[in-house]
Amino acid sequence: MRRLILAGMSCVIFISIFLLLHTPRFERIPPNLELYVLKENDKNLHHIHTSFFNPENTIHLNAYDSSGLASYHVSITDKDGKVLVEESEVLLKKTEELNIALPKIPNLADGDEVFYHVSVRDWSNSNFFRGNETKLTKHFIINKSTPQVQVIAASKQIMYGGSALIAFSIQQLGLYDKTKDSLIDKVIVSNGHDEFEAYPFKNKQGKVVYLSLIAWPIKNTFFDGTIQVIDSAMNETKIQIPIATNVNYPRRKFNILISDSRLQTLIKKLEDNVIMPQDLTTNIEKFQFFNETIRHQDNQRIANFFQISKQTNIESNIPRLNVFAPIKEAQTSGRFGDEYIYKYHKEHVGSSVRYGIEFIAENDMRVINSNNGIVAFKGNIGSYGNLVVLNHVLGLSSIYGYLNAIPTLPRDMQSLMQIGQMGASGFATTTSLFFAILVQGHFVNPNEWLQAEWIDTNINQVLDRADNFGVKQK
């Protein structure tokens, strides 16, 4: 009987201890611990994804534990283990989250190595009432030298609504000269409103040069070109692009009076190409929905196709571009940037902007590709009808709409290959070709790209100088 009582008491004690150890006060989950970098004059904390560090910036300790944080300890040592800075604190007031700036270390030079040893404990009663502990060690190599940007060549000017090409090199000073790989983190080319990719190429001299095809979209009233380079230690350089600007591109406005018969014809063609919402009952409501919603969606969809074949690696050959000549002999209609103001019974019912031009001919002429590219899209897109999007180099895309049919094409299109034939699909009013050019998803003036002299002066001569960059002068 006595043994049964003792066994029962033992079970009760065992179960009690088991339950006690599994209460929240004895939780065994260690605290979350992260180190972040806060750059000078910046309010945002940045994740650390590199071993390079500029000591003018600040390392922040961020820790969290649901049971509360009890203490932290920080020890910063050099590569020989010598303690440079040490800091610790017992947190008497229980707090779930801790975010503190760690002390800065003075008199560090490029190439110096430091180690941050950080630990935090929580208020849990586990581990014999010592709590759970998380330890973290980060190794940093000091680099305070900013990257240097040299503009090699640029287009003579950029016109409102047009394009330009910039070629530049980046010199990584200080510690980075001793490394084999590029430690540039970000290269941002901007027109003052939009950002553009800069694509790295290795030229004939074995030098890495960056090429950025940029745009001045007609939606932007000004152009302020800059190149910003940020390295792995968050050192930053920003320079102005030395290029002239030309605002003298005249944009025309036209008042278009829509008659009842014209509206009925438009709606019939619209309903043949687009699925309309059922709550639109009148023809003018359907027209406004098309003009304000469908047009915008179509243009945005086309603009996004350039993302399909973006360059991700350093290319070994700097390209050259041919003048675009999609149709041998045909008249053009409309002008890029033209704005149309629509009125119905003397009331304003909407407006639209022309983002391309039209080639018009009497028969279904062949549409020819002018530059090597990749087929990013072929299909029907609303008002543009049967359409093909070709992605070329440097984020350049060419658009071919109103085709008589959706063509069968290979993925890789070579220069002089046939794209399709002119047609009257979509909202075309006669046999024609809609032609447009995009630069990294921005519609630009296609007439520039139809001129051999403009291509040679503003594109290929820049590419020639980029290819010859680094030639030793005799």
Tab-separated table of C-alpha atoms in Angstrom:
chain	number	residue	atom	x	y	z
A	1	MET	CA	0.000	0.000	0.000
A	2	ARG	CA	2.831	2.331	0.929
A	3	ARG	CA	4.493	1.648	-2.400
A	4	LEU	CA	1.303	2.475	-4.261
A	5	ILE	CA	1.013	5.770	-2.393
A	6	LEU	CA	4.665	6.636	-3.164
A	7	ALA	CA	4.212	5.680	-6.814
A	8	GLY	CA	1.092	7.827	-7.033
A	9	MET	CA	2.851	10.764	-5.412
A	10	SER	CA	5.794	10.327	-7.798
A	11	CYS	CA	3.447	10.392	-10.780
A	12	VAL	CA	1.728	13.498	-9.470
A	13	ILE	CA	5.091	15.217	-8.898
A	14	PHE	CA	6.349	14.143	-12.325
A	15	ILE	CA	3.213	15.369	-14.073
A	16	SER	CA	3.304	18.624	-12.102
A	17	ILE	CA	6.929	19.240	-13.063
A	18	PHE	CA	6.187	18.311	-16.681
A	19	LEU	CA	3.265	20.721	-16.806
A	20	LEU	CA	5.240	23.433	-15.047
A	21	LEU	CA	8.142	23.125	-17.485
A	22	HIS	CA	5.713	23.465	-20.375
A	23	THR	CA	4.070	26.644	-19.159
A	24	PRO	CA	4.864	29.967	-20.905
A	25	ARG	CA	7.206	30.875	-18.040
A	26	PHE	CA	9.443	27.961	-19.023
A	27	GLU	CA	9.213	28.383	-22.825
A	28	ARG	CA	12.363	27.291	-24.659
A	29	ILE	CA	12.208	29.453	-27.782
A	30	PRO	CA	15.367	31.599	-28.039
A	31	PRO	CA	15.026	35.309	-28.844
A	32	ASN	CA	15.086	36.546	-32.429
A	33	LEU	CA	18.246	38.557	-33.075
A	34	GLU	CA	19.243	40.601	-36.136
A	35	LEU	CA	21.807	43.268	-36.930
A	36	TYR	CA	20.947	46.112	-39.311
A	37	VAL	CA	22.791	49.078	-40.800
A	38	LEU	CA	21.542	52.642	-40.507
A	39	LYS	CA	23.136	54.968	-43.011
A	40	GLU	CA	23.838	58.584	-42.161
A	41	ASN	CA	20.920	60.886	-43.041
A	42	ASP	CA	18.696	57.863	-43.631
A	43	LYS	CA	15.729	56.845	-41.491
A	44	ASN	CA	15.471	53.270	-42.789
A	45	LEU	CA	17.263	50.254	-41.353
A	46	HIS	CA	18.917	48.037	-43.977
A	47	HIS	CA	19.486	44.289	-43.821
A	48	ILE	CA	23.145	43.251	-43.770
A	49	HIS	CA	23.878	41.085	-46.817
A	50	THR	CA	27.598	41.732	-47.189
A	51	SER	CA	30.767	41.670	-45.119
A	52	PHE	CA	31.795	45.188	-46.175
A	53	PHE	CA	30.996	48.062	-43.873
A	54	ASN	CA	31.602	51.795	-43.639
A	55	PRO	CA	32.078	52.635	-39.928
A	56	GLU	CA	30.546	56.081	-40.502
A	57	ASN	CA	27.248	54.206	-40.607
A	58	THR	CA	25.715	52.638	-37.493
A	59	ILE	CA	25.057	49.004	-36.648
A	60	HIS	CA	21.690	48.487	-34.928
A	61	LEU	CA	20.798	45.545	-32.708
A	62	ASN	CA	17.204	44.374	-33.052
A	63	ALA	CA	15.901	41.604	-30.780
A	64	TYR	CA	12.479	40.205	-29.943
A	65	ASP	CA	11.100	37.631	-27.513
A	66	SER	CA	7.504	37.098	-26.412
A	67	SER	CA	8.538	36.293	-22.828
A	68	GLY	CA	10.518	39.522	-22.569
A	69	LEU	CA	14.203	40.334	-23.000
A	70	ALA	CA	16.388	40.206	-19.893
A	71	SER	CA	19.843	41.334	-21.068
A	72	TYR	CA	22.206	41.852	-23.981
A	73	HIS	CA	25.969	41.830	-24.418
A	74	VAL	CA	28.052	43.261	-27.265
A	75	SER	CA	31.772	42.764	-27.788
A	76	ILE	CA	33.577	44.211	-30.811
A	77	THR	CA	37.030	42.789	-31.498
A	78	ASP	CA	39.693	43.086	-34.173
A	79	LYS	CA	40.953	40.119	-36.209
A	80	ASP	CA	43.471	39.286	-33.451
A	81	GLY	CA	40.757	39.050	-30.811
A	82	LYS	CA	41.570	42.359	-29.102
A	83	VAL	CA	38.445	43.897	-27.595
A	84	LEU	CA	37.833	47.332	-29.073
A	85	VAL	CA	34.439	48.075	-27.504
A	86	GLU	CA	32.319	46.159	-24.989
A	87	GLU	CA	28.831	46.941	-23.816
A	88	SER	CA	26.188	45.067	-21.814
A	89	GLU	CA	22.992	45.816	-19.924
A	90	VAL	CA	20.482	44.005	-17.728
A	91	LEU	CA	16.999	45.082	-18.726
A	92	LEU	CA	15.140	45.487	-15.462
A	93	LYS	CA	11.983	46.573	-17.228
A	94	LYS	CA	10.663	43.585	-19.132
A	95	THR	CA	10.297	44.421	-22.829
A	96	GLU	CA	9.469	42.200	-25.766
A	97	GLU	CA	11.475	44.186	-28.349
A	98	LEU	CA	14.866	45.870	-28.232
A	99	ASN	CA	16.292	48.218	-30.862
A	100	ILE	CA	19.514	50.014	-29.992
A	101	ALA	CA	22.392	51.610	-31.849
A	102	LEU	CA	25.705	49.914	-31.152
A	103	PRO	CA	28.745	52.076	-30.430
A	104	LYS	CA	30.865	53.315	-33.324
A	105	ILE	CA	34.563	52.493	-33.561
A	106	PRO	CA	36.906	55.370	-34.434
A	107	ASN	CA	40.174	55.315	-36.391
A	108	LEU	CA	39.405	52.363	-38.637
A	109	ALA	CA	41.074	52.232	-42.050
A	110	ASP	CA	40.188	50.491	-45.321
A	111	GLY	CA	40.940	46.794	-45.031
A	112	ASP	CA	40.661	46.617	-41.242
A	113	GLU	CA	38.602	43.685	-39.996
A	114	VAL	CA	36.264	43.737	-36.997
A	115	PHE	CA	33.993	41.140	-35.423
A	116	TYR	CA	30.692	41.935	-33.711
A	117	HIS	CA	29.845	39.339	-31.043
A	118	VAL	CA	26.278	39.873	-29.838
A	119	SER	CA	24.140	37.871	-27.427
A	120	VAL	CA	20.696	38.383	-25.868
A	121	ARG	CA	18.804	36.482	-23.125
A	122	ASP	CA	15.117	36.344	-22.346
A	123	TRP	CA	13.185	36.168	-19.058
A	124	SER	CA	12.201	32.521	-19.471
A	125	ASN	CA	12.804	30.225	-16.472
A	126	SER	CA	14.166	27.459	-18.696
A	127	ASN	CA	17.800	26.334	-18.573
A	128	PHE	CA	17.808	26.359	-14.752
A	129	PHE	CA	16.310	29.859	-14.631
A	130	ARG	CA	19.062	31.334	-16.835
A	131	GLY	CA	16.685	31.862	-19.746
A	132	ASN	CA	17.154	31.222	-23.458
A	133	GLU	CA	20.122	32.810	-25.192
A	134	THR	CA	20.803	33.712	-28.830
A	135	LYS	CA	24.334	34.470	-30.011
A	136	LEU	CA	25.387	36.112	-33.261
A	137	THR	CA	28.807	36.936	-34.731
A	138	LYS	CA	29.289	39.187	-37.771
A	139	HIS	CA	32.578	39.705	-39.594
A	140	PHE	CA	33.089	43.080	-41.303
A	141	ILE	CA	35.792	44.430	-43.614
A	142	ILE	CA	36.103	48.181	-43.484
A	143	ASN	CA	35.708	50.185	-46.688
A	144	LYS	CA	35.111	53.937	-46.721
A	145	SER	CA	36.022	54.716	-50.368
A	146	THR	CA	33.185	55.819	-52.636
A	147	PRO	CA	32.930	54.399	-56.176
A	148	GLN	CA	33.908	56.761	-58.994
A	149	VAL	CA	31.756	57.189	-62.126
A	150	GLN	CA	33.223	58.261	-65.468
A	151	VAL	CA	30.894	59.085	-68.350
A	152	ILE	CA	32.494	57.667	-71.499
A	153	ALA	CA	29.994	58.977	-74.041
A	154	ALA	CA	26.395	60.123	-74.351
A	155	SER	CA	23.901	61.059	-77.037
A	156	LYS	CA	24.221	64.671	-78.163
A	157	GLN	CA	20.858	65.546	-76.682
A	158	ILE	CA	17.597	64.124	-75.487
A	159	MET	CA	14.379	65.555	-76.822
A	160	TYR	CA	11.102	65.774	-74.963
A	161	GLY	CA	9.384	62.465	-75.704
A	162	GLY	CA	12.608	60.951	-77.047
A	163	SER	CA	15.508	58.656	-76.155
A	164	ALA	CA	19.223	58.851	-75.399
A	165	LEU	CA	22.085	56.461	-74.652
A	166	ILE	CA	24.637	56.861	-71.853
A	167	ALA	CA	27.892	54.863	-71.587
A	168	PHE	CA	29.922	55.015	-68.368
A	169	SER	CA	32.422	53.115	-66.268
A	170	ILE	CA	32.627	52.588	-62.518
A	171	GLN	CA	35.940	52.534	-60.717
A	172	GLN	CA	35.963	50.804	-57.352
A	173	LEU	CA	38.644	52.434	-55.261
A	174	GLY	CA	40.380	51.422	-52.070
A	175	LEU	CA	39.875	47.887	-50.861
A	176	TYR	CA	37.845	46.844	-53.906
A	177	ASP	CA	40.888	47.071	-56.169
A	178	LYS	CA	42.126	43.857	-54.511
A	179	THR	CA	38.982	41.844	-55.213
A	180	LYS	CA	38.243	39.853	-58.351
A	181	ASP	CA	34.493	40.390	-58.423
A	182	SER	CA	32.514	43.584	-58.767
A	183	LEU	CA	31.137	44.670	-55.414
A	184	ILE	CA	28.797	47.285	-56.841
A	185	ASP	CA	25.412	46.776	-55.215
A	186	LYS	CA	23.163	49.128	-57.205
A	187	VAL	CA	23.443	51.246	-60.350
A	188	ILE	CA	20.495	53.586	-60.814
A	189	VAL	CA	20.074	55.838	-63.845
A	190	SER	CA	17.245	58.345	-63.540
A	191	ASN	CA	15.581	61.008	-65.656
A	192	GLY	CA	14.410	62.794	-62.507
A	193	HIS	CA	11.177	60.821	-62.341
A	194	ASP	CA	11.737	57.254	-63.618
A	195	GLU	CA	14.591	54.810	-63.035
A	196	PHE	CA	16.368	52.871	-65.778
A	197	GLU	CA	18.575	49.789	-65.844
A	198	ALA	CA	22.259	50.141	-66.718
A	199	TYR	CA	23.474	46.984	-68.449
A	200	PRO	CA	27.114	45.870	-67.995
A	201	PHE	CA	29.137	44.866	-71.065
A	202	LYS	CA	32.755	43.831	-71.486
A	203	ASN	CA	34.287	45.818	-74.354
A	204	LYS	CA	37.075	44.926	-76.796
A	205	GLN	CA	39.683	46.042	-74.248
A	206	GLY	CA	38.282	43.768	-71.543
A	207	LYS	CA	36.882	46.733	-69.617
A	208	VAL	CA	33.428	46.573	-68.046
A	209	VAL	CA	31.299	49.462	-69.255
A	210	TYR	CA	27.681	50.242	-68.432
A	211	LEU	CA	25.140	51.127	-71.113
A	212	SER	CA	21.826	52.738	-70.238
A	213	LEU	CA	19.164	53.594	-72.789
A	214	ILE	CA	16.934	56.198	-71.170
A	215	ALA	CA	13.708	57.971	-72.061
A	216	TRP	CA	12.068	61.341	-71.530
A	217	PRO	CA	8.391	60.283	-71.539
A	218	ILE	CA	5.845	62.888	-72.551
A	219	LYS	CA	4.174	62.499	-69.143
A	220	ASN	CA	7.238	64.159	-67.559
A	221	THR	CA	7.509	67.934	-67.823
A	222	PHE	CA	11.259	68.036	-67.106
A	223	PHE	CA	14.421	65.928	-67.501
A	224	ASP	CA	17.057	65.725	-64.764
A	225	GLY	CA	19.437	62.911	-65.654
A	226	THR	CA	21.573	61.349	-62.911
A	227	ILE	CA	23.694	58.243	-62.351
A	228	GLN	CA	23.758	56.857	-58.817
A	229	VAL	CA	26.106	54.061	-57.749
A	230	ILE	CA	25.967	52.300	-54.372
A	231	ASP	CA	28.587	49.720	-53.379
A	232	SER	CA	28.366	46.825	-50.946
A	233	ALA	CA	29.474	48.982	-48.011
A	234	MET	CA	26.686	51.497	-48.852
A	235	ASN	CA	29.175	54.065	-50.085
A	236	GLU	CA	27.362	56.191	-52.635
A	237	THR	CA	28.161	58.430	-55.612
A	238	LYS	CA	25.677	60.467	-57.638
A	239	ILE	CA	26.521	62.549	-60.706
A	240	GLN	CA	24.615	64.521	-63.328
A	241	ILE	CA	24.416	63.121	-66.855
A	242	PRO	CA	26.175	65.570	-69.198
A	243	ILE	CA	23.526	65.779	-71.909
A	244	ALA	CA	21.686	68.653	-73.535
A	245	THR	CA	17.890	68.740	-73.339
A	246	ASN	CA	15.521	69.890	-76.048
A	247	VAL	CA	11.956	70.757	-75.067
A	248	ASN	CA	10.985	71.942	-78.550
A	249	TYR	CA	8.939	68.941	-79.599
A	250	PRO	CA	5.538	70.354	-80.591
A	251	ARG	CA	2.588	68.357	-79.357
A	252	ARG	CA	-0.602	68.879	-81.298
A	253	LYS	CA	-4.157	68.832	-79.979
A	254	PHE	CA	-7.169	67.902	-82.066
A	255	ASN	CA	-10.857	68.284	-81.271
A	256	ILE	CA	-12.722	65.223	-82.513
A	257	LEU	CA	-16.498	65.556	-82.890
A	258	ILE	CA	-18.203	62.183	-82.540
A	259	SER	CA	-21.474	61.834	-84.440
A	260	ASP	CA	-24.109	59.244	-83.600
A	261	SER	CA	-23.273	57.192	-86.689
A	262	ARG	CA	-19.541	57.343	-85.960
A	263	LEU	CA	-20.147	56.355	-82.348
A	264	GLN	CA	-22.270	53.402	-83.411
A	265	THR	CA	-19.526	52.200	-85.785
A	266	LEU	CA	-16.903	52.531	-83.031
A	267	ILE	CA	-18.998	50.610	-80.521
A	268	LYS	CA	-19.649	47.787	-82.970
A	269	LYS	CA	-15.909	47.399	-83.566
A	270	LEU	CA	-15.255	47.757	-79.857
A	271	GLU	CA	-17.680	44.964	-78.958
A	272	ASP	CA	-16.028	42.725	-81.555
A	273	ASN	CA	-12.659	43.113	-79.784
A	274	VAL	CA	-13.411	43.768	-76.099
A	275	ILE	CA	-15.722	42.214	-73.498
A	276	MET	CA	-17.750	45.105	-72.081
A	277	PRO	CA	-19.162	45.275	-68.527
A	278	GLN	CA	-22.877	44.522	-68.466
A	279	ASP	CA	-23.741	47.626	-66.438
A	280	LEU	CA	-22.768	49.885	-69.345
A	281	THR	CA	-26.025	50.581	-71.129
A	282	THR	CA	-25.406	53.535	-73.464
A	283	ASN	CA	-22.941	53.755	-76.329
A	284	ILE	CA	-21.229	56.814	-74.848
A	285	GLU	CA	-20.662	54.964	-71.545
A	286	LYS	CA	-19.079	52.118	-73.491
A	287	PHE	CA	-16.878	54.550	-75.406
A	288	GLN	CA	-15.717	56.256	-72.222
A	289	PHE	CA	-14.966	52.916	-70.577
A	290	PHE	CA	-12.869	51.923	-73.579
A	291	ASN	CA	-11.100	55.265	-73.789
A	292	GLU	CA	-10.370	55.676	-70.081
A	293	THR	CA	-9.865	52.069	-68.952
A	294	ILE	CA	-9.184	49.693	-71.837
A	295	ARG	CA	-6.670	51.976	-73.605
A	296	HIS	CA	-4.704	52.428	-70.378
A	297	GLN	CA	-4.721	48.696	-69.640
A	298	ASP	CA	-3.599	47.869	-73.188
A	299	ASN	CA	-0.714	50.363	-73.023
A	300	GLN	CA	0.359	49.146	-69.590
A	301	ARG	CA	0.249	45.539	-70.713
A	302	ILE	CA	2.442	46.335	-73.724
A	303	ALA	CA	4.859	48.345	-71.560
A	304	ASN	CA	5.358	45.389	-69.200
A	305	PHE	CA	6.531	43.011	-71.927
A	306	PHE	CA	10.093	44.394	-71.843
A	307	GLN	CA	10.564	42.630	-68.472
A	308	ILE	CA	10.365	39.217	-70.176
A	309	SER	CA	13.919	39.217	-71.561
A	310	LYS	CA	15.914	41.554	-69.340
A	311	GLN	CA	19.696	41.169	-69.364
A	312	THR	CA	20.991	39.741	-66.078
A	313	ASN	CA	24.682	39.011	-66.748
A	314	ILE	CA	27.688	40.840	-68.144
A	315	GLU	CA	27.544	40.520	-71.931
A	316	SER	CA	30.796	40.047	-73.836
A	317	ASN	CA	29.935	41.934	-77.057
A	318	ILE	CA	28.716	45.513	-77.288
A	319	PRO	CA	25.912	45.581	-79.872
A	320	ARG	CA	25.130	47.995	-82.700
A	321	LEU	CA	21.641	48.909	-83.903
A	322	ASN	CA	20.114	49.247	-87.355
A	323	VAL	CA	17.598	51.868	-88.368
A	324	PHE	CA	14.039	50.567	-88.047
A	325	ALA	CA	12.295	50.159	-91.407
A	326	PRO	CA	9.247	47.928	-90.872
A	327	ILE	CA	7.607	48.902	-94.192
A	328	LYS	CA	9.483	49.598	-97.424
A	329	GLU	CA	7.164	52.161	-98.977
A	330	ALA	CA	4.197	53.543	-97.119
A	331	GLN	CA	2.830	56.842	-95.902
A	332	THR	CA	2.741	57.607	-92.196
A	333	SER	CA	-0.251	58.954	-90.328
A	334	GLY	CA	-0.383	60.738	-87.003
A	335	ARG	CA	2.473	61.906	-84.827
A	336	PHE	CA	3.752	60.621	-81.535
A	337	GLY	CA	2.284	62.609	-78.649
A	338	ASP	CA	-0.748	63.904	-80.520
A	339	GLU	CA	-3.646	64.475	-78.138
A	340	TYR	CA	-7.249	63.954	-79.168
A	341	ILE	CA	-10.118	65.703	-77.348
A	342	TYR	CA	-13.416	63.890	-77.918
A	343	LYS	CA	-16.736	65.751	-77.934
A	344	TYR	CA	-20.195	64.276	-78.284
A	345	HIS	CA	-23.116	66.661	-78.774
A	346	LYS	CA	-20.706	69.489	-77.860
A	347	GLU	CA	-19.878	67.883	-74.491
A	348	HIS	CA	-16.369	66.722	-73.537
A	349	VAL	CA	-16.417	62.922	-73.217
A	350	GLY	CA	-12.717	62.094	-72.964
A	351	SER	CA	-9.233	62.379	-74.462
A	352	SER	CA	-6.405	60.122	-75.606
A	353	VAL	CA	-2.732	60.350	-76.541
A	354	ARG	CA	-1.080	58.723	-79.549
A	355	TYR	CA	1.909	56.611	-78.471
A	356	GLY	CA	2.966	55.455	-81.923
A	357	ILE	CA	2.497	56.121	-85.610
A	358	GLU	CA	0.693	54.347	-88.420
A	359	PHE	CA	2.028	53.182	-91.773
A	360	ILE	CA	-0.724	53.175	-94.391
A	361	ALA	CA	-0.682	51.289	-97.704
A	362	GLU	CA	-3.191	50.078	-100.273
A	363	ASN	CA	-2.410	46.382	-99.835
A	364	ASP	CA	-1.193	43.963	-97.178
A	365	MET	CA	2.501	44.743	-97.332
A	366	ARG	CA	5.051	42.653	-95.454
A	367	VAL	CA	6.245	43.887	-92.063
A	368	ILE	CA	9.996	43.364	-91.649
A	369	ASN	CA	12.142	43.148	-88.505
A	370	SER	CA	15.187	45.451	-88.472
A	371	ASN	CA	17.136	44.348	-85.384
A	372	ASN	CA	17.734	40.982	-83.745
A	373	GLY	CA	15.291	40.384	-80.934
A	374	ILE	CA	13.138	37.999	-78.927
A	375	VAL	CA	9.392	37.631	-79.396
A	376	ALA	CA	7.975	38.843	-76.070
A	377	PHE	CA	4.352	38.652	-77.192
A	378	LYS	CA	2.193	37.758	-80.163
A	379	GLY	CA	-1.574	37.877	-79.891
A	380	ASN	CA	-4.559	40.201	-79.844
A	381	ILE	CA	-4.614	43.287	-77.646
A	382	GLY	CA	-7.871	45.235	-77.846
A	383	SER	CA	-7.547	48.440	-79.828
A	384	TYR	CA	-4.194	47.393	-81.331
A	385	GLY	CA	-5.637	44.179	-82.766
A	386	ASN	CA	-3.174	41.471	-83.777
A	387	LEU	CA	0.119	42.600	-82.282
A	388	VAL	CA	3.756	41.497	-81.961
A	389	VAL	CA	6.234	42.791	-79.359
A	390	LEU	CA	9.963	42.274	-80.006
A	391	ASN	CA	12.512	42.854	-77.261
A	392	HIS	CA	15.922	43.957	-78.503
A	393	VAL	CA	19.075	44.895	-76.555
A	394	LEU	CA	19.364	47.552	-73.810
A	395	GLY	CA	15.676	47.387	-72.887
A	396	LEU	CA	14.582	48.511	-76.359
A	397	SER	CA	11.269	47.104	-77.635
A	398	SER	CA	9.457	47.507	-80.969
A	399	ILE	CA	5.674	47.132	-81.357
A	400	TYR	CA	3.752	46.052	-84.465
A	401	GLY	CA	-0.071	46.252	-84.373
A	402	TYR	CA	-3.109	46.070	-86.703
A	403	LEU	CA	-1.584	42.943	-88.345
A	404	ASN	CA	-3.901	40.944	-90.605
A	405	ALA	CA	-3.319	37.794	-88.523
A	406	ILE	CA	-1.433	36.532	-85.490
A	407	PRO	CA	1.762	35.224	-87.095
A	408	THR	CA	3.688	32.037	-86.376
A	409	LEU	CA	7.152	33.212	-85.344
A	410	PRO	CA	10.296	31.679	-83.815
A	411	ARG	CA	11.346	32.913	-80.367
A	412	ASP	CA	14.534	34.477	-81.750
A	413	MET	CA	13.915	36.942	-84.562
A	414	GLN	CA	16.847	37.891	-86.779
A	415	SER	CA	17.131	41.115	-88.715
A	416	LEU	CA	15.249	41.139	-92.063
A	417	MET	CA	12.885	38.325	-91.021
A	418	GLN	CA	9.197	38.875	-91.760
A	419	ILE	CA	7.045	39.694	-88.726
A	420	GLY	CA	3.689	39.571	-90.492
A	421	GLN	CA	1.533	41.585	-92.861
A	422	MET	CA	-0.280	44.878	-92.545
A	423	GLY	CA	-3.952	44.510	-91.734
A	424	ALA	CA	-7.034	46.213	-90.351
A	425	SER	CA	-7.453	44.413	-86.997
A	426	GLY	CA	-8.231	46.165	-83.748
A	427	PHE	CA	-9.341	49.764	-84.182
A	428	ALA	CA	-7.596	50.269	-87.526
A	429	THR	CA	-9.820	52.134	-89.979
A	430	THR	CA	-7.913	50.933	-93.055
A	431	THR	CA	-5.080	48.584	-94.021
A	432	SER	CA	-2.208	49.842	-91.881
A	433	LEU	CA	0.532	49.068	-89.361
A	434	PHE	CA	0.681	50.518	-85.863
A	435	PHE	CA	4.370	51.006	-84.983
A	436	ALA	CA	5.774	52.057	-81.616
A	437	ILE	CA	9.071	52.030	-79.726
A	438	LEU	CA	9.506	51.529	-75.997
A	439	VAL	CA	12.605	52.171	-73.888
A	440	GLN	CA	12.507	50.051	-70.745
A	441	GLY	CA	8.723	50.101	-70.776
A	442	HIS	CA	8.285	53.778	-71.720
A	443	PHE	CA	6.732	54.803	-75.036
A	444	VAL	CA	9.121	57.131	-76.899
A	445	ASN	CA	9.075	58.993	-80.199
A	446	PRO	CA	9.451	56.253	-82.864
A	447	ASN	CA	10.427	58.759	-85.580
A	448	GLU	CA	13.919	59.027	-84.066
A	449	TRP	CA	14.413	55.293	-84.580
A	450	LEU	CA	13.311	55.554	-88.216
A	451	GLN	CA	16.199	57.942	-89.021
A	452	ALA	CA	19.577	56.423	-89.933
A	453	GLU	CA	21.465	59.615	-89.074
A	454	TRP	CA	19.894	59.813	-85.612
A	455	ILE	CA	20.732	56.148	-84.911
A	456	ASP	CA	24.331	56.649	-86.015
A	457	THR	CA	24.934	59.887	-84.087
A	458	ASN	CA	23.057	59.200	-80.871
A	459	ILE	CA	23.341	55.419	-80.521
A	460	ASN	CA	26.060	53.707	-82.547
A	461	GLN	CA	28.725	56.383	-82.075
A	462	VAL	CA	28.176	56.124	-78.314
A	463	LEU	CA	28.524	52.343	-78.582
A	464	ASP	CA	31.741	52.730	-80.630
A	465	ARG	CA	33.305	54.939	-77.968
A	466	ALA	CA	32.235	52.510	-75.245
A	467	ASP	CA	33.821	49.619	-77.168
A	468	ASN	CA	37.104	51.523	-77.513
A	469	PHE	CA	37.215	52.732	-73.925
A	470	GLY	CA	40.517	51.765	-72.339
A	471	VAL	CA	42.615	51.893	-75.515
A	472	LYS	CA	46.102	53.009	-74.602
A	473	GLN	CA	47.141	56.178	-76.392
A	474	LYS	CA	50.444	55.972	-78.255
